[in-house]
Coordinates of C-alpha atoms in Angstrom, one line a residue:
M1 CA 4.6 -55.1 48.3
P2 CA 1.9 -52.4 49.3
L3 CA 2.9 -50.4 46.2
K4 CA 2.7 -53.4 44.0
S5 CA -0.6 -54.5 45.4
C6 CA -2.0 -50.9 44.9
C7 CA -1.0 -51.0 41.2
I8 CA -2.6 -54.4 40.8
Y9 CA -5.9 -53.4 42.3
S10 CA -5.8 -50.1 40.4
A11 CA -5.6 -52.0 37.2
G12 CA -8.7 -54.1 38.3
V13 CA -10.6 -51.0 39.2
F14 CA -9.8 -49.2 35.9
S15 CA -10.7 -52.3 34.0
V16 CA -14.2 -52.4 35.5
L17 CA -14.6 -48.6 35.0
L18 CA -13.6 -48.8 31.4
L19 CA -16.0 -51.7 30.8
I20 CA -18.9 -49.8 32.4
L21 CA -18.0 -46.6 30.6
G22 CA -17.7 -48.3 27.2
I23 CA -21.0 -50.2 27.6
S24 CA -22.8 -47.1 28.8
L25 CA -21.6 -45.1 25.8
I26 CA -22.8 -47.9 23.4
L27 CA -26.2 -48.0 25.1
S28 CA -26.6 -44.2 25.1
N29 CA -25.3 -43.7 21.6
V30 CA -23.4 -40.6 22.7
F31 CA -20.9 -40.5 19.9
P32 CA -23.4 -41.2 17.0
H33 CA -25.6 -38.5 18.4
F34 CA -22.6 -36.2 18.6
L35 CA -21.7 -36.8 14.9
Q36 CA -25.3 -36.3 13.9
S37 CA -25.5 -33.1 15.8
M38 CA -22.4 -31.8 14.1
A39 CA -23.8 -32.8 10.7
E40 CA -27.2 -31.1 11.4
K41 CA -25.4 -27.8 12.3
E42 CA -22.9 -27.9 9.4
V43 CA -25.1 -28.9 6.5
V44 CA -26.8 -25.5 5.9
L45 CA -27.2 -23.4 2.8
E46 CA -25.0 -20.5 3.9
N47 CA -22.9 -18.4 1.5
G48 CA -19.2 -19.2 1.6
T49 CA -19.6 -22.8 2.9
E50 CA -18.6 -25.9 1.1
T51 CA -22.2 -27.1 1.3
F52 CA -23.5 -24.0 -0.5
E53 CA -20.8 -24.3 -3.2
S54 CA -21.8 -27.9 -3.9
W55 CA -25.4 -27.0 -4.0
Q56 CA -24.9 -24.0 -6.3
N57 CA -22.5 -25.8 -8.7
P58 CA -22.8 -29.6 -8.3
P59 CA -19.3 -31.0 -8.8
A60 CA -20.4 -34.5 -9.9
P61 CA -20.7 -34.9 -13.7
I62 CA -24.3 -35.4 -14.7
Y63 CA -25.3 -37.1 -17.9
M64 CA -28.7 -37.2 -19.7
Q65 CA -29.3 -40.2 -21.9
F66 CA -32.2 -40.5 -24.3
Y67 CA -33.4 -43.9 -25.7
F68 CA -36.0 -43.6 -28.6
F69 CA -38.5 -46.2 -29.7
N70 CA -38.4 -46.6 -33.4
L71 CA -41.7 -47.8 -34.9
T72 CA -41.2 -50.7 -37.4
N73 CA -44.7 -51.4 -38.6
P74 CA -46.6 -48.2 -39.2
A75 CA -48.9 -49.6 -41.9
E76 CA -50.0 -52.5 -39.7
V77 CA -50.6 -50.2 -36.8
L78 CA -53.1 -48.2 -38.9
D79 CA -54.8 -51.5 -39.7
G80 CA -55.3 -52.3 -36.1
D81 CA -52.2 -54.3 -35.2
R82 CA -50.2 -53.6 -32.0
P83 CA -47.2 -51.3 -32.5
A84 CA -43.7 -53.0 -32.7
V85 CA -40.8 -50.8 -31.6
V86 CA -37.1 -51.1 -31.3
E87 CA -35.1 -49.2 -28.7
I88 CA -32.4 -47.0 -30.2
G89 CA -29.9 -45.2 -28.0
P90 CA -28.4 -43.9 -26.0
Y91 CA -28.0 -40.4 -27.2
T92 CA -25.9 -38.8 -24.4
Y93 CA -25.6 -35.2 -23.3
R94 CA -23.4 -33.7 -20.6
E95 CA -25.7 -31.8 -18.3
Y96 CA -24.7 -28.6 -16.5
R97 CA -27.2 -27.3 -13.9
P98 CA -25.9 -24.4 -11.7
M99 CA -28.2 -22.5 -9.4
E100 CA -28.4 -18.9 -10.7
Q101 CA -29.9 -15.6 -9.6
V102 CA -29.3 -16.7 -6.0
S103 CA -30.6 -14.4 -3.2
F104 CA -31.1 -15.1 0.5
Q105 CA -34.4 -14.2 2.2
D106 CA -35.9 -14.0 5.7
N107 CA -32.5 -13.6 7.6
G108 CA -30.9 -16.5 5.7
T109 CA -33.7 -19.0 6.4
K110 CA -34.7 -19.2 2.7
V111 CA -32.9 -18.8 -0.6
E112 CA -34.3 -18.0 -4.0
A113 CA -32.8 -19.4 -7.2
V114 CA -33.4 -20.7 -10.7
N115 CA -31.9 -24.0 -11.8
T116 CA -30.5 -23.4 -15.3
K117 CA -29.9 -26.6 -17.3
T118 CA -27.6 -26.8 -20.4
Y119 CA -27.1 -30.0 -22.5
I120 CA -24.0 -30.6 -24.6
F121 CA -24.0 -33.6 -26.9
Q122 CA -21.4 -36.3 -26.3
L123 CA -20.9 -38.2 -29.5
D124 CA -18.3 -40.6 -28.0
K125 CA -20.9 -41.7 -25.4
S126 CA -23.8 -42.0 -27.9
R127 CA -25.0 -44.7 -30.3
G128 CA -24.8 -42.2 -33.2
P129 CA -25.1 -38.5 -34.2
E130 CA -28.1 -36.3 -33.5
S131 CA -28.9 -36.6 -37.3
D132 CA -30.1 -40.3 -36.8
L133 CA -33.6 -40.7 -38.0
I134 CA -36.4 -42.0 -35.8
R135 CA -40.0 -43.0 -36.8
T136 CA -42.4 -42.2 -34.1
V137 CA -45.9 -40.8 -33.4
N138 CA -46.6 -37.4 -34.8
V139 CA -47.1 -35.6 -31.5
P140 CA -48.3 -32.2 -32.9
A141 CA -50.8 -33.9 -35.1
V142 CA -52.2 -36.0 -32.3
T143 CA -52.4 -33.0 -30.1
V144 CA -54.3 -31.0 -32.7
M145 CA -56.7 -34.0 -33.4
E146 CA -57.4 -34.3 -29.8
K147 CA -58.2 -30.7 -29.5
F148 CA -60.6 -30.5 -32.4
K149 CA -62.1 -34.0 -32.4
D150 CA -65.5 -32.7 -31.3
D151 CA -65.7 -30.0 -33.9
P152 CA -66.5 -31.7 -37.2
L153 CA -66.1 -28.6 -39.5
I154 CA -62.7 -27.7 -38.2
A155 CA -61.7 -31.4 -38.0
N156 CA -62.5 -31.9 -41.7
L157 CA -60.5 -28.8 -42.7
I158 CA -57.5 -29.9 -40.7
S159 CA -57.8 -33.5 -42.1
S160 CA -57.9 -32.2 -45.6
Y161 CA -54.9 -30.0 -45.0
M162 CA -52.9 -32.9 -43.6
K163 CA -53.8 -35.1 -46.6
S164 CA -52.6 -32.4 -49.0
R165 CA -49.3 -32.1 -47.1
G166 CA -48.9 -35.9 -46.7
E167 CA -48.9 -35.7 -42.9
G168 CA -50.2 -38.6 -41.0
L169 CA -50.3 -40.2 -37.5
F170 CA -46.6 -41.0 -37.7
T171 CA -43.5 -39.0 -38.7
T172 CA -39.8 -39.5 -39.2
R173 CA -37.5 -36.9 -37.7
T174 CA -33.9 -36.7 -36.5
V175 CA -33.0 -37.1 -32.9
G176 CA -32.0 -33.4 -32.7
E177 CA -35.4 -32.3 -34.1
L178 CA -37.4 -34.6 -31.8
L179 CA -35.6 -33.3 -28.7
W180 CA -34.9 -29.7 -29.3
G181 CA -37.5 -28.7 -31.9
Y182 CA -38.5 -28.3 -35.5
E183 CA -40.9 -26.2 -37.4
D184 CA -44.1 -28.2 -37.8
G185 CA -46.2 -27.6 -41.0
L186 CA -49.6 -28.2 -39.3
L187 CA -48.8 -25.9 -36.4
K188 CA -47.6 -23.2 -38.8
A189 CA -50.9 -23.4 -40.7
L190 CA -52.9 -23.0 -37.5
K191 CA -50.7 -20.1 -36.3
A192 CA -52.3 -18.0 -39.1
F193 CA -55.6 -18.3 -37.1
Q194 CA -54.0 -18.3 -33.7
P195 CA -51.0 -16.0 -33.7
Q196 CA -50.1 -16.9 -30.1
L197 CA -49.5 -20.5 -31.1
D198 CA -45.9 -21.7 -31.3
D199 CA -45.2 -23.4 -34.6
V200 CA -42.1 -25.2 -33.3
F201 CA -42.4 -28.5 -31.6
G202 CA -39.8 -30.6 -29.6
L203 CA -40.1 -32.8 -26.6
F204 CA -37.5 -30.6 -24.8
Y205 CA -38.1 -27.5 -26.9
K206 CA -36.9 -24.4 -24.9
N207 CA -35.5 -26.7 -22.2
N208 CA -31.8 -26.3 -23.2
A209 CA -29.9 -23.4 -21.6
S210 CA -33.1 -22.5 -19.7
N211 CA -34.7 -23.2 -16.3
D212 CA -37.9 -24.8 -15.1
G213 CA -39.0 -21.9 -13.0
E214 CA -38.2 -19.9 -9.9
Y215 CA -37.6 -21.8 -6.6
V216 CA -37.6 -20.7 -3.0
F217 CA -35.8 -23.2 -0.8
F218 CA -35.4 -23.5 2.9
T219 CA -31.7 -23.3 3.9
G220 CA -32.0 -25.7 6.9
Q221 CA -30.9 -22.9 9.3
Q222 CA -33.9 -23.4 11.6
D223 CA -34.5 -27.1 11.1
Y224 CA -32.0 -29.5 9.5
K225 CA -34.8 -31.5 8.0
D226 CA -35.8 -28.4 6.0
F227 CA -32.4 -28.4 4.2
A228 CA -33.1 -27.6 0.5
R229 CA -36.8 -28.2 0.9
V230 CA -38.9 -26.4 -1.7
D231 CA -41.1 -23.6 -0.1
K232 CA -42.4 -22.1 -3.4
W233 CA -42.2 -22.8 -7.1
N234 CA -43.0 -20.0 -9.5
G235 CA -44.3 -18.0 -6.6
K236 CA -46.8 -20.7 -5.5
S237 CA -46.7 -23.0 -2.5
S238 CA -49.0 -25.5 -4.2
L239 CA -50.1 -26.7 -7.7
N240 CA -53.4 -26.3 -9.5
W241 CA -53.4 -29.1 -12.1
W242 CA -54.8 -31.9 -10.1
T243 CA -58.2 -32.5 -8.5
S244 CA -57.3 -32.8 -4.8
D245 CA -55.3 -30.7 -2.4
E246 CA -53.1 -33.6 -1.4
C247 CA -52.0 -34.2 -5.0
N248 CA -51.4 -30.4 -5.5
M249 CA -49.0 -30.2 -2.6
I250 CA -45.3 -29.3 -3.2
N251 CA -43.4 -31.6 -0.9
G252 CA -39.7 -32.2 -0.3
T253 CA -36.6 -31.0 -2.2
N254 CA -36.1 -30.8 -5.9
G255 CA -34.4 -34.2 -5.9
V256 CA -30.8 -32.8 -6.1
S257 CA -30.1 -32.5 -2.4
F258 CA -31.4 -34.1 0.8
H259 CA -31.1 -33.3 4.5
P260 CA -28.4 -34.9 6.7
V261 CA -29.0 -37.7 9.2
I262 CA -31.2 -40.0 7.2
T263 CA -32.6 -43.2 8.7
K264 CA -33.7 -46.4 7.0
H265 CA -37.3 -45.8 8.1
E266 CA -37.5 -42.3 6.6
V267 CA -39.7 -41.3 3.6
L268 CA -37.9 -38.9 1.3
Y269 CA -40.1 -36.4 -0.5
M270 CA -39.3 -34.5 -3.7
F271 CA -40.9 -32.3 -6.2
S272 CA -40.4 -33.0 -9.9
S273 CA -41.4 -30.3 -12.4
D274 CA -41.0 -32.9 -15.2
L275 CA -43.8 -34.9 -13.7
C276 CA -45.7 -31.8 -12.5
R277 CA -46.1 -33.4 -9.0
S278 CA -44.5 -34.4 -5.8
L279 CA -43.4 -38.0 -5.1
Y280 CA -41.5 -39.9 -2.5
A281 CA -38.9 -42.6 -2.1
V282 CA -38.3 -45.3 0.5
Y283 CA -35.3 -47.3 1.7
E284 CA -34.5 -50.3 -0.4
G285 CA -31.1 -51.5 0.8
D286 CA -27.5 -50.7 1.8
V287 CA -25.0 -49.8 -0.9
V288 CA -21.3 -48.9 -1.2
V289 CA -20.2 -46.3 -3.8
K290 CA -16.5 -45.6 -4.1
K291 CA -15.9 -47.1 -0.6
I292 CA -18.5 -44.8 0.9
P293 CA -21.5 -46.4 2.6
G294 CA -25.0 -45.3 1.6
Y295 CA -28.7 -46.1 1.6
R296 CA -30.5 -46.8 -1.6
F297 CA -33.9 -45.1 -1.9
S298 CA -36.4 -45.5 -4.7
P299 CA -40.0 -44.6 -5.4
P300 CA -42.3 -47.6 -4.5
S301 CA -44.9 -48.9 -6.9
E302 CA -47.6 -47.1 -4.7
V303 CA -46.4 -43.7 -6.0
F304 CA -47.9 -44.4 -9.5
A305 CA -50.5 -47.0 -8.4
N306 CA -54.1 -46.6 -9.5
R307 CA -56.6 -45.2 -7.0
T308 CA -57.9 -48.7 -6.1
L309 CA -54.5 -49.7 -4.8
N310 CA -53.6 -46.2 -3.6
P311 CA -56.7 -44.0 -2.9
A312 CA -54.5 -40.9 -2.4
N313 CA -53.8 -41.0 -6.1
A314 CA -57.4 -40.3 -7.1
G315 CA -56.5 -36.6 -7.4
F316 CA -54.2 -37.4 -10.4
C317 CA -57.2 -38.6 -12.4
V318 CA -57.9 -35.9 -14.9
P319 CA -60.6 -35.1 -15.7
A320 CA -61.9 -36.3 -12.4
D321 CA -62.7 -40.0 -12.4
N322 CA -60.9 -40.5 -15.7
C323 CA -58.2 -42.7 -14.3
L324 CA -55.4 -44.6 -16.0
G325 CA -54.0 -47.9 -14.9
S326 CA -51.1 -48.3 -12.4
G327 CA -47.7 -47.0 -13.5
L328 CA -49.0 -44.1 -15.6
L329 CA -49.5 -40.4 -15.1
N330 CA -51.5 -38.2 -17.5
V331 CA -49.6 -34.9 -17.5
S332 CA -51.6 -33.2 -20.3
P333 CA -52.9 -30.5 -17.8
C334 CA -49.4 -29.2 -17.4
K335 CA -48.2 -29.8 -21.0
Q336 CA -50.6 -27.4 -22.7
G337 CA -53.2 -30.1 -23.4
A338 CA -50.8 -32.4 -25.3
P339 CA -51.8 -36.1 -24.7
I340 CA -48.6 -36.8 -22.9
I341 CA -48.4 -39.7 -20.4
M342 CA -45.4 -40.3 -18.2
S343 CA -44.3 -43.7 -16.9
S344 CA -41.1 -45.6 -16.0
P345 CA -39.1 -46.9 -18.9
H346 CA -40.6 -49.9 -20.7
F347 CA -43.7 -49.5 -18.4
Y348 CA -41.7 -50.8 -15.4
Q349 CA -44.1 -51.2 -12.4
A350 CA -47.1 -50.5 -14.7
D351 CA -50.0 -52.8 -15.4
E352 CA -49.1 -55.7 -17.6
K353 CA -51.6 -54.5 -20.2
F354 CA -49.4 -51.6 -21.2
V355 CA -46.4 -53.9 -21.6
Q356 CA -48.3 -56.3 -23.8
D357 CA -49.9 -53.5 -25.9
V358 CA -46.6 -52.7 -27.5
F359 CA -44.2 -55.3 -28.9
G360 CA -40.7 -54.6 -27.7
M361 CA -41.4 -53.6 -24.1
M362 CA -39.0 -55.4 -21.7
P363 CA -39.2 -53.8 -18.2
D364 CA -36.2 -54.5 -16.0
K365 CA -35.7 -53.3 -12.5
E366 CA -31.9 -52.8 -12.8
Q367 CA -32.1 -50.7 -16.0
H368 CA -35.4 -48.9 -15.5
Q369 CA -35.8 -48.1 -11.8
T370 CA -35.2 -44.6 -10.4
T371 CA -32.8 -44.8 -7.5
F372 CA -31.0 -42.4 -5.1
D373 CA -27.9 -43.7 -3.2
I374 CA -27.4 -41.4 -0.2
N375 CA -24.8 -41.2 2.5
P376 CA -27.0 -41.3 5.6
L377 CA -24.8 -39.0 7.8
T378 CA -24.3 -36.1 5.4
G379 CA -27.3 -36.6 3.1
I380 CA -24.9 -36.3 0.1
I381 CA -26.0 -38.1 -3.0
L382 CA -23.4 -40.7 -4.0
Q383 CA -25.1 -42.0 -7.1
A384 CA -28.5 -41.3 -8.7
A385 CA -30.5 -42.3 -11.7
K386 CA -33.8 -40.6 -12.6
R387 CA -35.5 -42.6 -15.3
L388 CA -38.7 -41.5 -17.0
Q389 CA -40.5 -42.4 -20.2
I390 CA -42.6 -40.0 -22.4
N391 CA -45.6 -41.7 -24.0
V392 CA -48.5 -40.4 -26.2
H393 CA -52.1 -41.5 -25.9
V394 CA -53.0 -42.7 -29.4
Q395 CA -56.6 -43.5 -30.4
R396 CA -58.8 -43.5 -33.5
F397 CA -60.7 -40.3 -34.3
A398 CA -63.7 -40.8 -36.7
S399 CA -63.2 -37.3 -38.1
F400 CA -59.6 -37.9 -38.9
S401 CA -58.9 -40.5 -41.5
Q402 CA -55.2 -40.3 -40.7
T403 CA -55.9 -42.5 -37.6
G404 CA -57.2 -45.4 -39.7
N405 CA -58.2 -48.3 -37.5
V406 CA -55.5 -47.7 -35.0
R407 CA -56.2 -49.3 -31.6
T408 CA -56.2 -47.2 -28.5
V409 CA -52.7 -47.5 -27.0
V410 CA -50.2 -45.7 -24.8
F411 CA -47.4 -45.3 -27.4
P412 CA -43.8 -45.0 -26.0
V413 CA -41.8 -42.3 -27.7
V414 CA -38.6 -41.9 -25.7
Y415 CA -37.2 -42.6 -22.2
L416 CA -34.5 -40.7 -20.4
N417 CA -31.9 -41.6 -17.9
E418 CA -30.5 -38.7 -15.9
S419 CA -27.6 -40.0 -13.9
A420 CA -24.7 -38.9 -11.7
V421 CA -21.9 -40.5 -9.6
I422 CA -20.0 -38.6 -7.0
D423 CA -16.7 -37.2 -8.4
D424 CA -13.4 -38.5 -7.2
T425 CA -12.4 -35.3 -5.3
S426 CA -15.7 -35.2 -3.4
A427 CA -15.4 -39.0 -2.8
K428 CA -11.9 -38.6 -1.2
K429 CA -13.3 -36.0 1.2
M430 CA -16.2 -38.3 2.0
Q431 CA -13.9 -41.2 2.6
V432 CA -12.0 -39.1 5.2
I433 CA -15.4 -38.3 6.9
V434 CA -16.3 -42.0 6.9
V435 CA -12.9 -42.9 8.5
E436 CA -13.4 -40.2 11.2
Q437 CA -17.0 -41.4 11.7
N438 CA -15.8 -45.0 12.2
V439 CA -13.1 -43.9 14.6
V440 CA -15.4 -41.8 16.7
E441 CA -18.2 -44.4 16.7
N442 CA -15.8 -47.1 17.8
I443 CA -14.4 -45.3 20.8
P444 CA -16.7 -47.2 23.2
F445 CA -15.5 -50.5 21.7
M446 CA -11.9 -49.3 22.1
L447 CA -12.6 -48.5 25.8
I448 CA -14.2 -51.9 26.3
G449 CA -11.2 -53.6 24.6
L450 CA -8.8 -51.6 26.8
G451 CA -10.8 -52.6 29.8
I452 CA -10.6 -56.3 28.8
I453 CA -6.8 -56.0 28.4
L454 CA -6.5 -54.3 31.8
G455 CA -8.7 -57.0 33.3
G456 CA -6.4 -59.7 31.8
I457 CA -3.4 -58.0 33.2
F458 CA -5.1 -57.7 36.6
M459 CA -5.9 -61.4 36.6
F460 CA -2.4 -62.3 35.6
L461 CA -0.8 -60.2 38.3
M462 CA -3.1 -61.6 40.9
C463 CA -2.2 -65.1 40.0
Q464 CA 1.5 -64.2 40.0
Q465 CA 1.2 -62.7 43.5
K466 CA -0.4 -65.9 44.9
V467 CA 2.1 -68.4 43.4
P468 CA 5.1 -67.5 45.6
E469 CA 3.0 -67.6 48.8
S470 CA 1.7 -71.1 48.1
T471 CA 5.2 -72.3 47.2
Y472 CA 6.7 -70.8 50.5
A473 CA 4.0 -72.6 52.5
E474 CA 4.8 -75.9 50.9
R475 CA 8.5 -75.6 51.8
Q476 CA 8.0 -74.9 55.5
P477 CA 7.6 -78.6 56.6
L478 CA 10.9 -79.5 54.8
L479 CA 12.8 -76.8 56.7
S480 CA 11.4 -78.0 60.1
S481 CA 12.5 -81.5 59.5

């Protein structure tokens, strides 16, 4: 009996201890903190590690899709009607973007590299071949007219030359020419007077098999939140295109990698050389990609809001105080003076005016929003879609008859969707990590469950121990009689 009682009471004590331990572990978040600490130490750009290999050569297949806006009423536009466009696409390219010329600096706390991008056309994933014709705004002509609009003599000479060559405000070119470049007659004529001028124009001219500049990244060795953060771009730690120090800051990563241990309340910063500025994304919701949990982050409307809604954006008004509406960014200062305006596709999150100015604009969040789906523990991107639209500011120039009576409009030319989904091999590795994470994080609940089971056993044994005693007491009077 003493041994049996000892075992029974030991079960009760252990039950209480397990319950207390389990509850304490839950309240103190010991195991989640342990996992986070491990991730913070392991996710570092260090030569020979899996993290470094994935950063240097992203295993996930990346695709760049282009959707052009074909103008259907050029004559009416010159008479003052609003443009009517039809979206044509996608024209899809497989994108390869390894980090090259990699060299570590400052005892491994920084790494220098260039991000070379190569695009290979994928006919099977495209609407048609690169030889498809697109009618759109004549970007070189608009750029030249913008540059010489205040010089009547040169403007008249250029206008006469354009008439003789049959060049106007609009042009018809192939997809391949518009993207990767073609020899432009007007630019070639001007090159005779300005030898340094390039007579080839393309929206992504010189962007294939090339890089966007030299980066210096933090490796995350000293602080996990600095993982892959840009320290310098082209030798500079800030930009000089905008009119305020805040807008000229280079913040965050290059949008390809993020630090581990991300919370829902965090603001993720990134620098985009395409937009010539830094921007940020905020938590939008939980997602699951290939059975891997993640947080969806996206740039809020405040990022491209006008200065009335977001005073911090006043520095993006160029020249100073020359501000566009919400949803637009004038990038002409960093595009050699070309009147290029960036936005989200179909003017998503832009002022309604820009949507109404062009017939055929149909903004849709699901199709036109930029998103990043990130595993919060590792910071690995599970799925991403960067969506941007290239527009041209079109207006009437009195000294150029080619502009007719065109109304002032932000004319959409093309929008791109650069997307990637985690590859199956990486997904399987992440699934293992998720299982291990779930097991470790549920240890306190397992302890509580075991405590409850032991408590149940203890109660059962206590009841069993008392039953025989009560039965014996009831039988004593019968024996006496």
